[in-house]
Amino acid sequence: MNQAPAYSIFSSGDAALTIDFGNVIDVSLNEKVMTLFTALQKQPLPGMIEAVPAYSSLTLFYDVAAIKKKAGKEALAYDWIKEQLQKLLVNTAEANETSSRFLQIPVCYEAAFAPGINELANAKGLPIEEIISLHASKKYRVYMLGFLPGFAYMGDVDERISMPRKTQPENVVAGSVGIAGKQTGIYPLASPGGWCIIGRTPLRLFDPEGEGESLFKAGDTVQFISITQNEFESYQRGHS
């Protein structure tokens, strides 16, 4: 018989609950989250509105009235949906059904697009060329989307280039690639932010005027490809 992994479930409001596998950044835990998320996408629980995956947890939003119609007026919607989720978790305990894509993202690391790369180089005592090599040589997992529409939290960066968040947010240009702790990510829209910016991609990651689709999805694998400023500008001209 399958055994569900260790977890806790708690209320996240009047019509939501969260299942938490441990408050850490861990690939195996994120895979459990994504397996559960994939199962819910394929076969939503009765009364479910939306499931939102994070690093090591998943939040499920539900329709209280729809659940009471299904389970009975005397039933507590939270208890009922929790029981259904626990059953699903047992049934998927040994599954590994996640959809993952491999994406290569062009990034220009030149000074005009990397206002924080000198700060990182000085803090770590590394030449800029090595910082670029370390950042672009790894393949990163998209653990979750959040903060801004289409903002992908990816990890883990090489410890030699990890960098704490800034204490004061600064204005960040759309497409900026940054590092914060063990994470790396790309700002899909212009926004205040506290990540150390080491480059910029010419790709448009989120189109608020279109269908609202993000380039990234949780579970994707991403690798950055270093490009020159001329290549960056050529790409922009070709897609303007």
PDB file of C-alpha atoms in Angstrom:
ATOM      1  CA  MET A   1       0.000   0.000   0.000  1.00  0.00           C
ATOM      2  CA  ASN A   2       1.270   3.458  -0.891  1.00  0.00           C
ATOM      3  CA  GLN A   3       2.207   5.806   1.936  1.00  0.00           C
ATOM      4  CA  ALA A   4       1.796   9.552   1.606  1.00  0.00           C
ATOM      5  CA  PRO A   5       4.913  11.638   2.322  1.00  0.00           C
ATOM      6  CA  ALA A   6       5.136  13.636   5.547  1.00  0.00           C
ATOM      7  CA  TYR A   7       3.020  16.771   5.344  1.00  0.00           C
ATOM      8  CA  SER A   8       0.728  19.137   7.208  1.00  0.00           C
ATOM      9  CA  ILE A   9      -2.573  20.608   6.052  1.00  0.00           C
ATOM     10  CA  PHE A  10      -3.958  23.858   7.399  1.00  0.00           C
ATOM     11  CA  SER A  11      -6.606  26.432   6.565  1.00  0.00           C
ATOM     12  CA  SER A  12      -5.571  29.396   4.421  1.00  0.00           C
ATOM     13  CA  GLY A  13      -8.777  31.393   4.759  1.00  0.00           C
ATOM     14  CA  ASP A  14     -12.501  30.784   4.514  1.00  0.00           C
ATOM     15  CA  ALA A  15     -12.250  28.895   1.224  1.00  0.00           C
ATOM     16  CA  ALA A  16      -8.675  27.657   0.863  1.00  0.00           C
ATOM     17  CA  LEU A  17      -6.291  25.172   2.425  1.00  0.00           C
ATOM     18  CA  THR A  18      -2.574  24.539   2.099  1.00  0.00           C
ATOM     19  CA  ILE A  19      -0.695  21.259   2.112  1.00  0.00           C
ATOM     20  CA  ASP A  20       2.918  21.786   3.190  1.00  0.00           C
ATOM     21  CA  PHE A  21       5.696  19.207   2.757  1.00  0.00           C
ATOM     22  CA  GLY A  22       8.333  21.249   4.613  1.00  0.00           C
ATOM     23  CA  ASN A  23       9.424  24.856   4.421  1.00  0.00           C
ATOM     24  CA  VAL A  24      12.650  24.299   2.473  1.00  0.00           C
ATOM     25  CA  ILE A  25      13.952  24.581  -1.087  1.00  0.00           C
ATOM     26  CA  ASP A  26      14.307  20.959  -2.149  1.00  0.00           C
ATOM     27  CA  VAL A  27      13.884  19.357  -5.575  1.00  0.00           C
ATOM     28  CA  SER A  28      12.318  16.151  -4.244  1.00  0.00           C
ATOM     29  CA  LEU A  29       9.722  18.086  -2.237  1.00  0.00           C
ATOM     30  CA  ASN A  30       8.942  20.311  -5.203  1.00  0.00           C
ATOM     31  CA  GLU A  31       8.468  17.200  -7.333  1.00  0.00           C
ATOM     32  CA  LYS A  32       5.873  15.945  -4.807  1.00  0.00           C
ATOM     33  CA  VAL A  33       4.098  19.282  -5.063  1.00  0.00           C
ATOM     34  CA  MET A  34       4.130  19.163  -8.858  1.00  0.00           C
ATOM     35  CA  THR A  35       2.936  15.538  -8.969  1.00  0.00           C
ATOM     36  CA  LEU A  36      -0.041  16.496  -6.816  1.00  0.00           C
ATOM     37  CA  PHE A  37      -0.644  19.645  -8.885  1.00  0.00           C
ATOM     38  CA  THR A  38      -0.576  17.642 -12.134  1.00  0.00           C
ATOM     39  CA  ALA A  39      -3.080  15.153 -10.712  1.00  0.00           C
ATOM     40  CA  LEU A  40      -5.399  17.994  -9.686  1.00  0.00           C
ATOM     41  CA  GLN A  41      -5.141  19.566 -13.137  1.00  0.00           C
ATOM     42  CA  LYS A  42      -6.063  16.280 -14.782  1.00  0.00           C
ATOM     43  CA  GLN A  43      -8.924  15.510 -12.394  1.00  0.00           C
ATOM     44  CA  PRO A  44      -9.962  18.448 -10.173  1.00  0.00           C
ATOM     45  CA  LEU A  45     -11.576  17.631  -6.868  1.00  0.00           C
ATOM     46  CA  PRO A  46     -15.309  18.398  -6.617  1.00  0.00           C
ATOM     47  CA  GLY A  47     -15.728  22.037  -5.657  1.00  0.00           C
ATOM     48  CA  MET A  48     -12.115  22.925  -6.452  1.00  0.00           C
ATOM     49  CA  ILE A  49     -11.570  26.353  -8.017  1.00  0.00           C
ATOM     50  CA  GLU A  50      -7.801  26.501  -8.409  1.00  0.00           C
ATOM     51  CA  ALA A  51      -4.597  24.856  -7.190  1.00  0.00           C
ATOM     52  CA  VAL A  52      -1.468  26.984  -6.799  1.00  0.00           C
ATOM     53  CA  PRO A  53       1.920  25.235  -6.390  1.00  0.00           C
ATOM     54  CA  ALA A  54       4.839  26.765  -4.503  1.00  0.00           C
ATOM     55  CA  TYR A  55       8.340  25.569  -3.507  1.00  0.00           C
ATOM     56  CA  SER A  56       7.227  22.866  -1.085  1.00  0.00           C
ATOM     57  CA  SER A  57       3.510  23.497  -0.650  1.00  0.00           C
ATOM     58  CA  LEU A  58       0.305  23.693  -2.622  1.00  0.00           C
ATOM     59  CA  THR A  59      -2.714  25.884  -1.887  1.00  0.00           C
ATOM     60  CA  LEU A  60      -6.143  24.743  -3.014  1.00  0.00           C
ATOM     61  CA  PHE A  61      -9.023  27.199  -3.370  1.00  0.00           C
ATOM     62  CA  TYR A  62     -12.546  25.778  -3.240  1.00  0.00           C
ATOM     63  CA  ASP A  63     -16.217  26.707  -3.568  1.00  0.00           C
ATOM     64  CA  VAL A  64     -17.908  26.180  -0.189  1.00  0.00           C
ATOM     65  CA  ALA A  65     -21.424  26.129  -1.637  1.00  0.00           C
ATOM     66  CA  ALA A  66     -20.486  23.569  -4.295  1.00  0.00           C
ATOM     67  CA  ILE A  67     -18.926  21.292  -1.684  1.00  0.00           C
ATOM     68  CA  LYS A  68     -21.943  21.500   0.609  1.00  0.00           C
ATOM     69  CA  LYS A  69     -24.145  20.594  -2.354  1.00  0.00           C
ATOM     70  CA  LYS A  70     -21.938  17.560  -2.938  1.00  0.00           C
ATOM     71  CA  ALA A  71     -21.266  16.509   0.667  1.00  0.00           C
ATOM     72  CA  GLY A  72     -24.400  17.723   2.402  1.00  0.00           C
ATOM     73  CA  LYS A  73     -25.389  20.955   4.120  1.00  0.00           C
ATOM     74  CA  GLU A  74     -24.148  19.755   7.506  1.00  0.00           C
ATOM     75  CA  ALA A  75     -20.656  18.936   6.189  1.00  0.00           C
ATOM     76  CA  LEU A  76     -17.769  21.292   6.876  1.00  0.00           C
ATOM     77  CA  ALA A  77     -16.313  22.208   3.486  1.00  0.00           C
ATOM     78  CA  TYR A  78     -12.750  22.377   4.863  1.00  0.00           C
ATOM     79  CA  ASP A  79     -12.912  18.906   6.431  1.00  0.00           C
ATOM     80  CA  TRP A  80     -14.464  17.376   3.326  1.00  0.00           C
ATOM     81  CA  ILE A  81     -11.988  18.831   0.809  1.00  0.00           C
ATOM     82  CA  LYS A  82      -9.116  17.978   3.169  1.00  0.00           C
ATOM     83  CA  GLU A  83     -10.205  14.332   3.235  1.00  0.00           C
ATOM     84  CA  GLN A  84     -10.430  14.238  -0.569  1.00  0.00           C
ATOM     85  CA  LEU A  85      -6.970  15.746  -0.871  1.00  0.00           C
ATOM     86  CA  GLN A  86      -5.521  13.201   1.562  1.00  0.00           C
ATOM     87  CA  LYS A  87      -6.980  10.346  -0.491  1.00  0.00           C
ATOM     88  CA  LEU A  88      -5.487  11.798  -3.660  1.00  0.00           C
ATOM     89  CA  LEU A  89      -2.137  12.175  -1.951  1.00  0.00           C
ATOM     90  CA  VAL A  90      -2.076   8.483  -1.017  1.00  0.00           C
ATOM     91  CA  ASN A  91      -3.066   7.494  -4.564  1.00  0.00           C
ATOM     92  CA  THR A  92      -0.246   9.580  -6.059  1.00  0.00           C
ATOM     93  CA  ALA A  93       2.400   8.773  -3.429  1.00  0.00           C
ATOM     94  CA  GLU A  94       4.511   6.759  -5.853  1.00  0.00           C
ATOM     95  CA  ALA A  95       3.594   8.645  -9.003  1.00  0.00           C
ATOM     96  CA  ASN A  96       5.899  11.028 -10.811  1.00  0.00           C
ATOM     97  CA  GLU A  97       3.607  12.526 -13.409  1.00  0.00           C
ATOM     98  CA  THR A  98       4.802  16.040 -14.041  1.00  0.00           C
ATOM     99  CA  SER A  99       5.128  17.961 -17.280  1.00  0.00           C
ATOM    100  CA  SER A 100       8.546  19.559 -17.686  1.00  0.00           C
ATOM    101  CA  ARG A 101      10.107  21.493 -20.530  1.00  0.00           C
ATOM    102  CA  PHE A 102      13.701  22.521 -21.172  1.00  0.00           C
ATOM    103  CA  LEU A 103      14.055  26.203 -22.071  1.00  0.00           C
ATOM    104  CA  GLN A 104      17.178  28.086 -23.129  1.00  0.00           C
ATOM    105  CA  ILE A 105      16.990  31.781 -22.315  1.00  0.00           C
ATOM    106  CA  PRO A 106      19.357  34.300 -23.969  1.00  0.00           C
ATOM    107  CA  VAL A 107      20.889  36.788 -21.512  1.00  0.00           C
ATOM    108  CA  CYS A 108      23.197  39.729 -22.073  1.00  0.00           C
ATOM    109  CA  TYR A 109      25.539  40.108 -19.103  1.00  0.00           C
ATOM    110  CA  GLU A 110      27.242  43.268 -20.386  1.00  0.00           C
ATOM    111  CA  ALA A 111      27.488  46.297 -18.101  1.00  0.00           C
ATOM    112  CA  ALA A 112      24.602  48.218 -19.707  1.00  0.00           C
ATOM    113  CA  PHE A 113      22.223  45.419 -18.691  1.00  0.00           C
ATOM    114  CA  ALA A 114      23.873  44.298 -15.450  1.00  0.00           C
ATOM    115  CA  PRO A 115      23.909  47.098 -12.850  1.00  0.00           C
ATOM    116  CA  GLY A 116      24.700  44.662 -10.023  1.00  0.00           C
ATOM    117  CA  ILE A 117      27.358  42.470 -11.580  1.00  0.00           C
ATOM    118  CA  ASN A 118      30.288  44.600 -10.397  1.00  0.00           C
ATOM    119  CA  GLU A 119      28.874  44.590  -6.867  1.00  0.00           C
ATOM    120  CA  LEU A 120      28.640  40.801  -6.997  1.00  0.00           C
ATOM    121  CA  ALA A 121      32.173  40.506  -8.390  1.00  0.00           C
ATOM    122  CA  ASN A 122      33.580  42.687  -5.615  1.00  0.00           C
ATOM    123  CA  ALA A 123      31.606  40.908  -2.898  1.00  0.00           C
ATOM    124  CA  LYS A 124      32.750  37.466  -4.027  1.00  0.00           C
ATOM    125  CA  GLY A 125      36.235  38.323  -5.256  1.00  0.00           C
ATOM    126  CA  LEU A 126      35.494  36.821  -8.659  1.00  0.00           C
ATOM    127  CA  PRO A 127      36.123  38.134 -12.174  1.00  0.00           C
ATOM    128  CA  ILE A 128      32.964  39.004 -14.083  1.00  0.00           C
ATOM    129  CA  GLU A 129      33.745  36.360 -16.704  1.00  0.00           C
ATOM    130  CA  GLU A 130      33.648  33.663 -14.021  1.00  0.00           C
ATOM    131  CA  ILE A 131      30.358  34.954 -12.630  1.00  0.00           C
ATOM    132  CA  ILE A 132      28.827  34.722 -16.109  1.00  0.00           C
ATOM    133  CA  SER A 133      30.245  31.240 -16.596  1.00  0.00           C
ATOM    134  CA  LEU A 134      28.950  30.022 -13.229  1.00  0.00           C
ATOM    135  CA  HIS A 135      25.483  31.452 -13.824  1.00  0.00           C
ATOM    136  CA  ALA A 136      25.134  30.214 -17.406  1.00  0.00           C
ATOM    137  CA  SER A 137      26.635  26.753 -16.886  1.00  0.00           C
ATOM    138  CA  LYS A 138      23.891  25.399 -14.590  1.00  0.00           C
ATOM    139  CA  LYS A 139      20.443  24.115 -15.378  1.00  0.00           C
ATOM    140  CA  TYR A 140      17.823  25.588 -13.059  1.00  0.00           C
ATOM    141  CA  ARG A 141      14.487  24.240 -11.911  1.00  0.00           C
ATOM    142  CA  VAL A 142      11.483  26.549 -11.962  1.00  0.00           C
ATOM    143  CA  TYR A 143      10.177  25.934  -8.464  1.00  0.00           C
ATOM    144  CA  MET A 144       7.217  28.304  -8.601  1.00  0.00           C
ATOM    145  CA  LEU A 145       5.738  31.452 -10.131  1.00  0.00           C
ATOM    146  CA  GLY A 146       4.879  34.478  -8.033  1.00  0.00           C
ATOM    147  CA  PHE A 147       5.598  38.066  -6.935  1.00  0.00           C
ATOM    148  CA  LEU A 148       4.799  39.330 -10.456  1.00  0.00           C
ATOM    149  CA  PRO A 149       2.791  37.600 -13.218  1.00  0.00           C
ATOM    150  CA  GLY A 150       5.234  35.211 -14.884  1.00  0.00           C
ATOM    151  CA  PHE A 151       8.065  35.732 -12.371  1.00  0.00           C
ATOM    152  CA  ALA A 152       9.809  32.353 -12.128  1.00  0.00           C
ATOM    153  CA  TYR A 153      11.707  31.470  -8.957  1.00  0.00           C
ATOM    154  CA  MET A 154      14.576  29.219 -10.089  1.00  0.00           C
ATOM    155  CA  GLY A 155      17.386  27.454  -8.304  1.00  0.00           C
ATOM    156  CA  ASP A 156      19.823  26.651  -7.124  1.00  0.00           C
ATOM    157  CA  VAL A 157      22.622  29.021  -8.096  1.00  0.00           C
ATOM    158  CA  ASP A 158      26.228  28.078  -7.426  1.00  0.00           C
ATOM    159  CA  GLU A 159      27.081  29.035  -3.837  1.00  0.00           C
ATOM    160  CA  ARG A 160      30.004  31.121  -5.118  1.00  0.00           C
ATOM    161  CA  ILE A 161      27.595  33.628  -6.671  1.00  0.00           C
ATOM    162  CA  SER A 162      24.749  33.583  -4.133  1.00  0.00           C
ATOM    163  CA  MET A 163      23.844  37.094  -3.054  1.00  0.00           C
ATOM    164  CA  PRO A 164      21.471  38.452  -0.371  1.00  0.00           C
ATOM    165  CA  ARG A 165      18.538  40.660  -1.292  1.00  0.00           C
ATOM    166  CA  LYS A 166      19.082  44.399  -1.136  1.00  0.00           C
ATOM    167  CA  THR A 167      17.764  46.133   1.947  1.00  0.00           C
ATOM    168  CA  GLN A 168      16.165  48.854  -0.200  1.00  0.00           C
ATOM    169  CA  PRO A 169      14.283  47.935  -3.417  1.00  0.00           C
ATOM    170  CA  GLU A 170      15.347  49.652  -6.633  1.00  0.00           C
ATOM    171  CA  ASN A 171      13.553  50.125  -9.947  1.00  0.00           C
ATOM    172  CA  VAL A 172      14.190  47.104 -12.166  1.00  0.00           C
ATOM    173  CA  VAL A 173      13.744  46.952 -15.949  1.00  0.00           C
ATOM    174  CA  ALA A 174      11.599  44.214 -17.512  1.00  0.00           C
ATOM    175  CA  GLY A 175      13.706  41.232 -18.567  1.00  0.00           C
ATOM    176  CA  SER A 176      16.315  41.794 -15.856  1.00  0.00           C
ATOM    177  CA  VAL A 177      17.976  38.631 -14.557  1.00  0.00           C
ATOM    178  CA  GLY A 178      18.781  38.633 -10.858  1.00  0.00           C
ATOM    179  CA  ILE A 179      20.102  36.599  -7.953  1.00  0.00           C
ATOM    180  CA  ALA A 180      18.723  36.518  -4.409  1.00  0.00           C
ATOM    181  CA  GLY A 181      20.173  33.971  -2.022  1.00  0.00           C
ATOM    182  CA  LYS A 182      20.239  30.593  -3.771  1.00  0.00           C
ATOM    183  CA  GLN A 183      17.610  31.723  -6.278  1.00  0.00           C
ATOM    184  CA  THR A 184      17.790  33.270  -9.708  1.00  0.00           C
ATOM    185  CA  GLY A 185      14.904  34.796 -11.604  1.00  0.00           C
ATOM    186  CA  ILE A 186      13.808  37.170 -14.347  1.00  0.00           C
ATOM    187  CA  TYR A 187      11.596  40.212 -13.870  1.00  0.00           C
ATOM    188  CA  PRO A 188       8.856  39.858 -16.524  1.00  0.00           C
ATOM    189  CA  LEU A 189       7.682  43.435 -15.961  1.00  0.00           C
ATOM    190  CA  ALA A 190       9.284  46.654 -14.764  1.00  0.00           C
ATOM    191  CA  SER A 191       9.029  46.700 -10.983  1.00  0.00           C
ATOM    192  CA  PRO A 192      10.751  47.704  -7.769  1.00  0.00           C
ATOM    193  CA  GLY A 193      12.931  44.829  -6.641  1.00  0.00           C
ATOM    194  CA  GLY A 194      15.753  43.854  -4.334  1.00  0.00           C
ATOM    195  CA  TRP A 195      17.548  41.184  -6.360  1.00  0.00           C
ATOM    196  CA  CYS A 196      21.124  41.644  -7.579  1.00  0.00           C
ATOM    197  CA  ILE A 197      20.750  42.266 -11.327  1.00  0.00           C
ATOM    198  CA  ILE A 198      23.454  40.584 -13.416  1.00  0.00           C
ATOM    199  CA  GLY A 199      21.958  40.645 -16.914  1.00  0.00           C
ATOM    200  CA  ARG A 200      18.879  41.012 -19.083  1.00  0.00           C
ATOM    201  CA  THR A 201      17.009  38.873 -21.589  1.00  0.00           C
ATOM    202  CA  PRO A 202      15.393  40.301 -24.745  1.00  0.00           C
ATOM    203  CA  LEU A 203      12.562  37.772 -24.458  1.00  0.00           C
ATOM    204  CA  ARG A 204       9.082  38.921 -23.517  1.00  0.00           C
ATOM    205  CA  LEU A 205       8.134  36.674 -20.624  1.00  0.00           C
ATOM    206  CA  PHE A 206       4.603  37.855 -19.979  1.00  0.00           C
ATOM    207  CA  ASP A 207       2.143  39.747 -22.165  1.00  0.00           C
ATOM    208  CA  PRO A 208      -0.429  41.563 -20.016  1.00  0.00           C
ATOM    209  CA  GLU A 209      -2.274  42.725 -23.132  1.00  0.00           C
ATOM    210  CA  GLY A 210      -2.511  39.235 -24.625  1.00  0.00           C
ATOM    211  CA  GLU A 211      -3.855  36.025 -23.137  1.00  0.00           C
ATOM    212  CA  GLY A 212      -1.889  36.452 -19.919  1.00  0.00           C
ATOM    213  CA  GLU A 213       0.316  33.433 -20.622  1.00  0.00           C
ATOM    214  CA  SER A 214       3.696  33.139 -18.941  1.00  0.00           C
ATOM    215  CA  LEU A 215       6.710  31.737 -20.772  1.00  0.00           C
ATOM    216  CA  PHE A 216       7.582  29.654 -17.711  1.00  0.00           C
ATOM    217  CA  LYS A 217       5.694  26.973 -15.839  1.00  0.00           C
ATOM    218  CA  ALA A 218       6.519  25.404 -12.494  1.00  0.00           C
ATOM    219  CA  GLY A 219       8.628  22.293 -13.041  1.00  0.00           C
ATOM    220  CA  ASP A 220      10.411  23.612 -16.148  1.00  0.00           C
ATOM    221  CA  THR A 221      14.185  23.371 -16.525  1.00  0.00           C
ATOM    222  CA  VAL A 222      15.986  26.536 -17.648  1.00  0.00           C
ATOM    223  CA  GLN A 223      19.497  27.271 -18.857  1.00  0.00           C
ATOM    224  CA  PHE A 224      20.803  30.756 -19.636  1.00  0.00           C
ATOM    225  CA  ILE A 225      22.754  31.419 -22.839  1.00  0.00           C
ATOM    226  CA  SER A 226      25.173  34.356 -22.841  1.00  0.00           C
ATOM    227  CA  ILE A 227      24.698  36.783 -25.753  1.00  0.00           C
ATOM    228  CA  THR A 228      26.350  40.050 -26.772  1.00  0.00           C
ATOM    229  CA  GLN A 229      24.742  43.473 -26.703  1.00  0.00           C
ATOM    230  CA  ASN A 230      24.554  43.408 -30.527  1.00  0.00           C
ATOM    231  CA  GLU A 231      22.706  40.078 -30.394  1.00  0.00           C
ATOM    232  CA  PHE A 232      20.370  41.500 -27.755  1.00  0.00           C
ATOM    233  CA  GLU A 233      19.564  44.532 -29.893  1.00  0.00           C
ATOM    234  CA  SER A 234      19.182  42.411 -33.051  1.00  0.00           C
ATOM    235  CA  TYR A 235      16.659  40.232 -31.281  1.00  0.00           C
ATOM    236  CA  GLN A 236      14.679  43.264 -30.147  1.00  0.00           C
ATOM    237  CA  ARG A 237      14.654  44.724 -33.657  1.00  0.00           C
ATOM    238  CA  GLY A 238      13.448  41.406 -35.047  1.00  0.00           C
ATOM    239  CA  HIS A 239      10.555  41.238 -32.580  1.00  0.00           C
ATOM    240  CA  SER A 240       9.505  44.877 -32.418  1.00  0.00           C
TER     241      SER A 240
END
